[in-house]
PDB file of C-alpha atoms and ligand atoms in Angstrom:
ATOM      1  CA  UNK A   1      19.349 -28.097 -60.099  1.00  0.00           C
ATOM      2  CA  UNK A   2      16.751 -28.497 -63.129  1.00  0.00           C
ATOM      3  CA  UNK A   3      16.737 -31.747 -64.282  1.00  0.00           C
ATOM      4  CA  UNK A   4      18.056 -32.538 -67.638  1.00  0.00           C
ATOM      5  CA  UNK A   5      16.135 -34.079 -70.645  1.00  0.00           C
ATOM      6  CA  UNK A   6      15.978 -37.812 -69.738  1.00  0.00           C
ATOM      7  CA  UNK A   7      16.619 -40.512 -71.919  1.00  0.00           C
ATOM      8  CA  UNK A   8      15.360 -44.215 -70.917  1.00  0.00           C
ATOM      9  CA  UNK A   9      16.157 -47.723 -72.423  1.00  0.00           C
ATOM     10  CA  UNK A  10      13.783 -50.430 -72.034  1.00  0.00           C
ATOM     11  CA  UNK A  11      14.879 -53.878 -72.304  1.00  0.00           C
ATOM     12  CA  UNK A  12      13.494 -57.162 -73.014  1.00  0.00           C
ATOM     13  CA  UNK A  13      13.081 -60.257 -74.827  1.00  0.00           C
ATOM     14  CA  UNK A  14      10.069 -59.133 -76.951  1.00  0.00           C
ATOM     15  CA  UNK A  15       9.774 -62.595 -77.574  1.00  0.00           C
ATOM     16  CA  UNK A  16       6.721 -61.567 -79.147  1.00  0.00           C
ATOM     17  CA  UNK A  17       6.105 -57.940 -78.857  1.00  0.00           C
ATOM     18  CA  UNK A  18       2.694 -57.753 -77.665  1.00  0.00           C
ATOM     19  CA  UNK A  19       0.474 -55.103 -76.602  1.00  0.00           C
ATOM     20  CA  UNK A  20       1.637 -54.772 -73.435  1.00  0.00           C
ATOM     21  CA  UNK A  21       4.913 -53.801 -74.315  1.00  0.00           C
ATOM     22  CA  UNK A  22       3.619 -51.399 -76.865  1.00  0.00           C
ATOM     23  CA  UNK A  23       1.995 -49.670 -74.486  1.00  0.00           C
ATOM     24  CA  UNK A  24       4.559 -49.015 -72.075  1.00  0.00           C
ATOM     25  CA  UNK A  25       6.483 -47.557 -74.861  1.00  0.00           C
ATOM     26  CA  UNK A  26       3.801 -45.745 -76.413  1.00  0.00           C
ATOM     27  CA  UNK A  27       3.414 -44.073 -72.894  1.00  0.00           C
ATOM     28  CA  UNK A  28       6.964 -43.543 -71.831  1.00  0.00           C
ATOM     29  CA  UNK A  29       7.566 -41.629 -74.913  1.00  0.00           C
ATOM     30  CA  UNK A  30       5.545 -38.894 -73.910  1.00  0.00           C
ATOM     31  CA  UNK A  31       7.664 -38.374 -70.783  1.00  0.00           C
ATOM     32  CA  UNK A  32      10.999 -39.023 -71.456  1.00  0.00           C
ATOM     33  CA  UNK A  33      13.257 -37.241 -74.379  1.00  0.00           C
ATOM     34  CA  UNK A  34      14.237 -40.822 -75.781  1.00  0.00           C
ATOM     35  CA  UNK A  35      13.249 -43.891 -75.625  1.00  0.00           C
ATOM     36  CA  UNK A  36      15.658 -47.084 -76.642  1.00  0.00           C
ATOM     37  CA  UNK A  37      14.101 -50.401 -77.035  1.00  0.00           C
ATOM     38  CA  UNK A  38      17.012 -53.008 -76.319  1.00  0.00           C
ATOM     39  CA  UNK A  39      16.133 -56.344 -77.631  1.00  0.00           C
ATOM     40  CA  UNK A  40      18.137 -58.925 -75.735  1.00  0.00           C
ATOM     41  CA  UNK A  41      20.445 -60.758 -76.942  1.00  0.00           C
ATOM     42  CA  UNK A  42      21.480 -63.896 -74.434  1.00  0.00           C
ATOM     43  CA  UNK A  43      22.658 -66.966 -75.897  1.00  0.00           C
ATOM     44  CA  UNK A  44      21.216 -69.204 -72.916  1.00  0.00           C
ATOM     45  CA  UNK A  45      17.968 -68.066 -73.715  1.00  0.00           C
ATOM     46  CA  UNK A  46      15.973 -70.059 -76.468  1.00  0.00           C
ATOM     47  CA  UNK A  47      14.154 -67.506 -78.078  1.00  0.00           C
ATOM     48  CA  UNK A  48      10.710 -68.744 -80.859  1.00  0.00           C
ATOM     49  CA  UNK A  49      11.906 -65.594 -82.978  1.00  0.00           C
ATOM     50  CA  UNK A  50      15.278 -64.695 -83.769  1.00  0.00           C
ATOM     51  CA  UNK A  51      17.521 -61.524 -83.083  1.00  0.00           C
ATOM     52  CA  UNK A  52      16.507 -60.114 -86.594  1.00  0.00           C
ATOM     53  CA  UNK A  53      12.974 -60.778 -86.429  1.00  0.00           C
ATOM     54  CA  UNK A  54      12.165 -59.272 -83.533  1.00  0.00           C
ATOM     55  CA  UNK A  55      14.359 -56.253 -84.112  1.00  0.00           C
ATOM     56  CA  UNK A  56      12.467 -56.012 -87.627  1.00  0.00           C
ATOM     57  CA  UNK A  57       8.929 -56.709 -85.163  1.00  0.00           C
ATOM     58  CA  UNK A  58       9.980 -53.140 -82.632  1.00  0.00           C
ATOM     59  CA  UNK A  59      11.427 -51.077 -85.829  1.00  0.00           C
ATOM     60  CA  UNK A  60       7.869 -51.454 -87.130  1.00  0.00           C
ATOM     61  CA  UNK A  61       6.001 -50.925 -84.331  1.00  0.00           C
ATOM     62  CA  UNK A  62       7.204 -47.874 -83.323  1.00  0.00           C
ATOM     63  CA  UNK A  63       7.662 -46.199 -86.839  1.00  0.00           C
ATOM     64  CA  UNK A  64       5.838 -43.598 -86.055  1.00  0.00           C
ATOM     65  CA  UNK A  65       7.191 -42.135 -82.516  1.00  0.00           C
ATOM     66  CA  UNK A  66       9.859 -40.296 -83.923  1.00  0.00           C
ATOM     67  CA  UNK A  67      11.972 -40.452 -80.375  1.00  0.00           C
ATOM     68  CA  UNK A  68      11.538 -44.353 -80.241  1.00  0.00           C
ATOM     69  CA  UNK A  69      14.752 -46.183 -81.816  1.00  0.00           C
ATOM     70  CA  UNK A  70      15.777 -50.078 -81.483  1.00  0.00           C
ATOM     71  CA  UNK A  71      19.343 -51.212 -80.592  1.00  0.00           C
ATOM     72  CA  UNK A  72      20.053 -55.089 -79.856  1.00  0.00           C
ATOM     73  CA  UNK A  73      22.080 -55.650 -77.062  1.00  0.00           C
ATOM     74  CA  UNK A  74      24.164 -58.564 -75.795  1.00  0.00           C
ATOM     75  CA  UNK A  75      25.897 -56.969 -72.895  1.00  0.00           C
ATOM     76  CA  UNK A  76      24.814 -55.992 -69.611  1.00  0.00           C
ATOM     77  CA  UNK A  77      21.867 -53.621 -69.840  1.00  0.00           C
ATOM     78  CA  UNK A  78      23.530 -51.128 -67.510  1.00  0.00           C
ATOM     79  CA  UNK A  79      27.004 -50.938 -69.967  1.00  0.00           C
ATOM     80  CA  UNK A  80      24.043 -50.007 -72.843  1.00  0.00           C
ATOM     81  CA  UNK A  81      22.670 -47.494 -70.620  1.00  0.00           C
ATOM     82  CA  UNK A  82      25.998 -45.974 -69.796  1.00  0.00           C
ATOM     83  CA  UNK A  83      27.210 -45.890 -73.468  1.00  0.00           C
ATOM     84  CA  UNK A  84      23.881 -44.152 -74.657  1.00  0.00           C
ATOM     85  CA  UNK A  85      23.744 -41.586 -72.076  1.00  0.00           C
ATOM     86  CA  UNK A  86      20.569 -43.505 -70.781  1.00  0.00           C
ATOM     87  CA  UNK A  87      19.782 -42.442 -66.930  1.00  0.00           C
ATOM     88  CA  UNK A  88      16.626 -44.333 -66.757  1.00  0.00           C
ATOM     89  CA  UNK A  89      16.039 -48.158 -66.966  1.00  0.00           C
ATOM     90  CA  UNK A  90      12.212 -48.773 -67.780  1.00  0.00           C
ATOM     91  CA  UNK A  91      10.582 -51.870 -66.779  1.00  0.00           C
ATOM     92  CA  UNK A  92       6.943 -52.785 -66.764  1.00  0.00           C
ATOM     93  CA  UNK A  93       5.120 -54.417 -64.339  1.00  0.00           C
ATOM     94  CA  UNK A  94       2.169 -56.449 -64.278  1.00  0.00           C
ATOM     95  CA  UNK A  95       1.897 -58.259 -61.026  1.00  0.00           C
ATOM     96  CA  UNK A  96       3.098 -58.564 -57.424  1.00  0.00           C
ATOM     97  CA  UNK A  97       5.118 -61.533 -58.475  1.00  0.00           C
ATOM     98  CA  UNK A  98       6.370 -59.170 -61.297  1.00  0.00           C
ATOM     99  CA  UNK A  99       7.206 -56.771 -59.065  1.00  0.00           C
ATOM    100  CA  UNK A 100       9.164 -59.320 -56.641  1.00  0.00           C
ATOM    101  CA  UNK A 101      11.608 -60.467 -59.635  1.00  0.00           C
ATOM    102  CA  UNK A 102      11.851 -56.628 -60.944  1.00  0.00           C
ATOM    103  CA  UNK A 103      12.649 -55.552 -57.467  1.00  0.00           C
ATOM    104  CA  UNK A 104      15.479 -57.789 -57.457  1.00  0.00           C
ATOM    105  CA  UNK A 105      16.916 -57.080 -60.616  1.00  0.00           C
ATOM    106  CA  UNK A 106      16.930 -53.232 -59.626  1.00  0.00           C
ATOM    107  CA  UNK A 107      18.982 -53.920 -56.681  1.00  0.00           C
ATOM    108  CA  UNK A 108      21.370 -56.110 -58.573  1.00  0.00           C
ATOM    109  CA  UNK A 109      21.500 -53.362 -61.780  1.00  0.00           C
ATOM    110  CA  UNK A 110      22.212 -50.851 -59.193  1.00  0.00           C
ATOM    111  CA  UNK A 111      24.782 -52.457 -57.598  1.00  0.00           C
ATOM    112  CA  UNK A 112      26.858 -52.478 -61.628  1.00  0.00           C
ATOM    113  CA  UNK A 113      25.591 -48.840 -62.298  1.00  0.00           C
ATOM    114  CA  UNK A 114      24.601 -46.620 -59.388  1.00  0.00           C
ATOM    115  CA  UNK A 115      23.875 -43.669 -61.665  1.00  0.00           C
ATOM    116  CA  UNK A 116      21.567 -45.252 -63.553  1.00  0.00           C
ATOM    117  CA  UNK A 117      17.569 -45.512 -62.001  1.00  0.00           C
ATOM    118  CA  UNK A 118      15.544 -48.154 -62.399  1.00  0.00           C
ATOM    119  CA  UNK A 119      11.481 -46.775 -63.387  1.00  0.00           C
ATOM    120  CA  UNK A 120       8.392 -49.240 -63.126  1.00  0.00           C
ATOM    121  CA  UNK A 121       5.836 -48.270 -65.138  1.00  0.00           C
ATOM    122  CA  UNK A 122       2.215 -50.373 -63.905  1.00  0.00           C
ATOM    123  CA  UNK A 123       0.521 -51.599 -66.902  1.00  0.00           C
ATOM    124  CA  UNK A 124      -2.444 -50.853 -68.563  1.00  0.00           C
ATOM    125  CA  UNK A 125      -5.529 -52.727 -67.019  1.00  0.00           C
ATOM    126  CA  UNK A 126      -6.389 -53.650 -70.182  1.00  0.00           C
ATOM    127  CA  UNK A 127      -3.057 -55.805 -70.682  1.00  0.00           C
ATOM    128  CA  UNK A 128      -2.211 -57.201 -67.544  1.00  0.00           C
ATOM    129  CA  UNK A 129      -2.691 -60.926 -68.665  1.00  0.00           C
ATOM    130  CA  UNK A 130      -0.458 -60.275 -71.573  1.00  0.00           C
ATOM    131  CA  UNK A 131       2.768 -62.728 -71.427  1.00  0.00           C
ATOM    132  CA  UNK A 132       4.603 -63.183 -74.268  1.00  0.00           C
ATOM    133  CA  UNK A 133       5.585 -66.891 -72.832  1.00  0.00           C
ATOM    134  CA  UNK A 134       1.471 -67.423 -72.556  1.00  0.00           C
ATOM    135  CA  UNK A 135       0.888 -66.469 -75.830  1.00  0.00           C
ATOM    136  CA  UNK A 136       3.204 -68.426 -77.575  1.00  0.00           C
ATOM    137  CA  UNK A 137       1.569 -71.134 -75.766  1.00  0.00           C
ATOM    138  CA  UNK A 138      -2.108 -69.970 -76.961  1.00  0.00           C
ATOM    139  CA  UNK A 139      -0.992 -69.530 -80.216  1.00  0.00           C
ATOM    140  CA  UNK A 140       1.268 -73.269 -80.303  1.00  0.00           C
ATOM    141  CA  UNK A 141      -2.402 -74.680 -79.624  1.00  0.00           C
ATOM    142  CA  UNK A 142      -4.259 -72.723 -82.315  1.00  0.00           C
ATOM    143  CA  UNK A 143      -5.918 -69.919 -80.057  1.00  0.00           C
ATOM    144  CA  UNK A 144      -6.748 -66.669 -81.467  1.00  0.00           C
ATOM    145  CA  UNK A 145      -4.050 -63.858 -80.069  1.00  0.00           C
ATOM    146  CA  UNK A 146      -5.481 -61.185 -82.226  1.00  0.00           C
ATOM    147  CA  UNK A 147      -6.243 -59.423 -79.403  1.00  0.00           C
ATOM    148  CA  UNK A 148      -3.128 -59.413 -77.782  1.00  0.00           C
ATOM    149  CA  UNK A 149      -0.819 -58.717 -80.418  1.00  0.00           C
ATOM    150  CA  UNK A 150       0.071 -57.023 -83.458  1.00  0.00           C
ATOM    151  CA  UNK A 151      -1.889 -58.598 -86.829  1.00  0.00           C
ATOM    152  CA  UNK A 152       1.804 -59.238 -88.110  1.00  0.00           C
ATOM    153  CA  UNK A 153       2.931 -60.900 -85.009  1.00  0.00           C
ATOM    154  CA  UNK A 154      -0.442 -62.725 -84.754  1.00  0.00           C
ATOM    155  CA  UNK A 155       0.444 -64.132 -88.576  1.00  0.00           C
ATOM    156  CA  UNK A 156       3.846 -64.960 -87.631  1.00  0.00           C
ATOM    157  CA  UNK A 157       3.045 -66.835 -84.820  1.00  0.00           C
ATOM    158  CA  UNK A 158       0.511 -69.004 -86.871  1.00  0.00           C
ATOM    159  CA  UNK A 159       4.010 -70.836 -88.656  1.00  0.00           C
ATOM    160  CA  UNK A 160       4.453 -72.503 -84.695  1.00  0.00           C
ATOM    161  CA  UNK A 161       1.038 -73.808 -84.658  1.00  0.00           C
ATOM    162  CA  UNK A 162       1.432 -77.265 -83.920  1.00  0.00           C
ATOM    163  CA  UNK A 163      -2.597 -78.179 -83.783  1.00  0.00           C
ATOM    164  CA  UNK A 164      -4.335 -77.671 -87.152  1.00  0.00           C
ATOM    165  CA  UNK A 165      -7.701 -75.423 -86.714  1.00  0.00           C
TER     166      UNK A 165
HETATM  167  P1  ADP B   1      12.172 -60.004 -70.163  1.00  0.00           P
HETATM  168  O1  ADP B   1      12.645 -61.329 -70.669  1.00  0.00           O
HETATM  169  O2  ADP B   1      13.237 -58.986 -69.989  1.00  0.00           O
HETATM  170  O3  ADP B   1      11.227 -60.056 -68.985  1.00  0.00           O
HETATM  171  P2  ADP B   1       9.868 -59.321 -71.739  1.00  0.00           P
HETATM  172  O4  ADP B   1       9.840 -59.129 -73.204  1.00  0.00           O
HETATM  173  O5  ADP B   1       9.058 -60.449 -71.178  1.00  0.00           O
HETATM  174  O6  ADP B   1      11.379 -59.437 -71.406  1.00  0.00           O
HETATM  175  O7  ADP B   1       9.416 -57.989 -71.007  1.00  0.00           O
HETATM  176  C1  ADP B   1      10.070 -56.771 -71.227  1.00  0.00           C
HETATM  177  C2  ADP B   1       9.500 -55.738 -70.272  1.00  0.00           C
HETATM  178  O8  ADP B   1       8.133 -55.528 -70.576  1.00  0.00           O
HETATM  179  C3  ADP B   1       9.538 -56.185 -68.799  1.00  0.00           C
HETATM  180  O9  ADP B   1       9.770 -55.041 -68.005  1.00  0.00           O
HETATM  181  C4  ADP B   1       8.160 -56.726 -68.578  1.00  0.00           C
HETATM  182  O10 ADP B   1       7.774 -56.664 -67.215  1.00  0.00           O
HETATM  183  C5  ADP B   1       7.348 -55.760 -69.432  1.00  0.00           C
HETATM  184  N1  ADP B   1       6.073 -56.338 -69.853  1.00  0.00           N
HETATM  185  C6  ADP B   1       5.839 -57.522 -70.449  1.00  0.00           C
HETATM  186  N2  ADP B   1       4.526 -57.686 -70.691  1.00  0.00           N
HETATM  187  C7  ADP B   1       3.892 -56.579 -70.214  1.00  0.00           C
HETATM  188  C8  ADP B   1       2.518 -56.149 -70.139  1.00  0.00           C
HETATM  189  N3  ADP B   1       1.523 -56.900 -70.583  1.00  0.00           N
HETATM  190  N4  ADP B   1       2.281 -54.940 -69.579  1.00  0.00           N
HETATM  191  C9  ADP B   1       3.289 -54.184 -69.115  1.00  0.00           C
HETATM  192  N5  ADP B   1       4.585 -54.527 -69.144  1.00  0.00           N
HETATM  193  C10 ADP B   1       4.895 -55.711 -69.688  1.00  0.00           C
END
């Protein structure tokens, strides 16, 4: 059987986007048909930017890959996947310990949606210290992120800054 043109979502918080995630994007792209960023949606979560922000933060960055598009998402990642004719579930991973909470979260999304396949993609070398949850941190204390993420991210993070420089 030849294998169909793929499409793959890949979820997350984005809570900034940073580098990282960029690049995991930037390189999935070039191998699958589609790619949909899903920016989460869960109401337990306490997120430093909201729903429309960081929507308005992935619609930006990926402008100019023409099979990149951005959907929110407040459901189970799997339903998405399903309802967009998604086969692929793309997740990024950065560590062992990354890989031990991915791991589980494959077997538990396969158990909702057996059709569906969940994809690691290893990270770039040059971004494997690249947390969103660290950099909100660094940038809380007044630390330059600059080179972790996007200028406009970088600038929108400065409004959290709770040391003055
Ligand atoms: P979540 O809350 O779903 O973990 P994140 O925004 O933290 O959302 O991450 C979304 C996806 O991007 C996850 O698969 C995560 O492992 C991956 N990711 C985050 N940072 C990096 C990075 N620096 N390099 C590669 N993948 C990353």
């Amino acid at each position: 059987m030849v294998p169909a043109m793929v499409k793959a979502v890949f979820p997350g918080s984005f809570d900034p986007p940073t580098f990282g995630h960029l690049n995991i994007i930037e390189r999935a792209r070039t191998i699958f048909e589609r790619v949909l960023v899903v920016v989460a949606v869960n109401r337990d979560k306490n997120y430093l930017f909201n729903t429309e922000e960081r929507l308005a933060f992935m619609r930006e960055f990926v402008a100019p890959w023409p099979n990149v598009e951005v959907h929110a998402c407040d459901t189970l990642i799997v339903e998405f996947a399903r309802k967009h004719s998604c086969r692929v579930l793309l997740r990024g991973v950065r560590s062992v310990q990354d890989f031990s909470y991915e791991f589980e979260l494959s077997i538990l999304n396969k158990g909702v949606g057996p059709e569906i396949e969940t994809f690691f993609m290893p990270t770039d070398q040059k971004y494997f210290v690249l947390r969103s949850s660290a950099i909100k941190e660094l940038a809380s204390l007044g630390g330059d992120v600059s080179g972790m993420v996007p200028s406009v991210v970088a600038t929108a993070l400065e409004r959290f800054r709770t040391v003055s420089s």
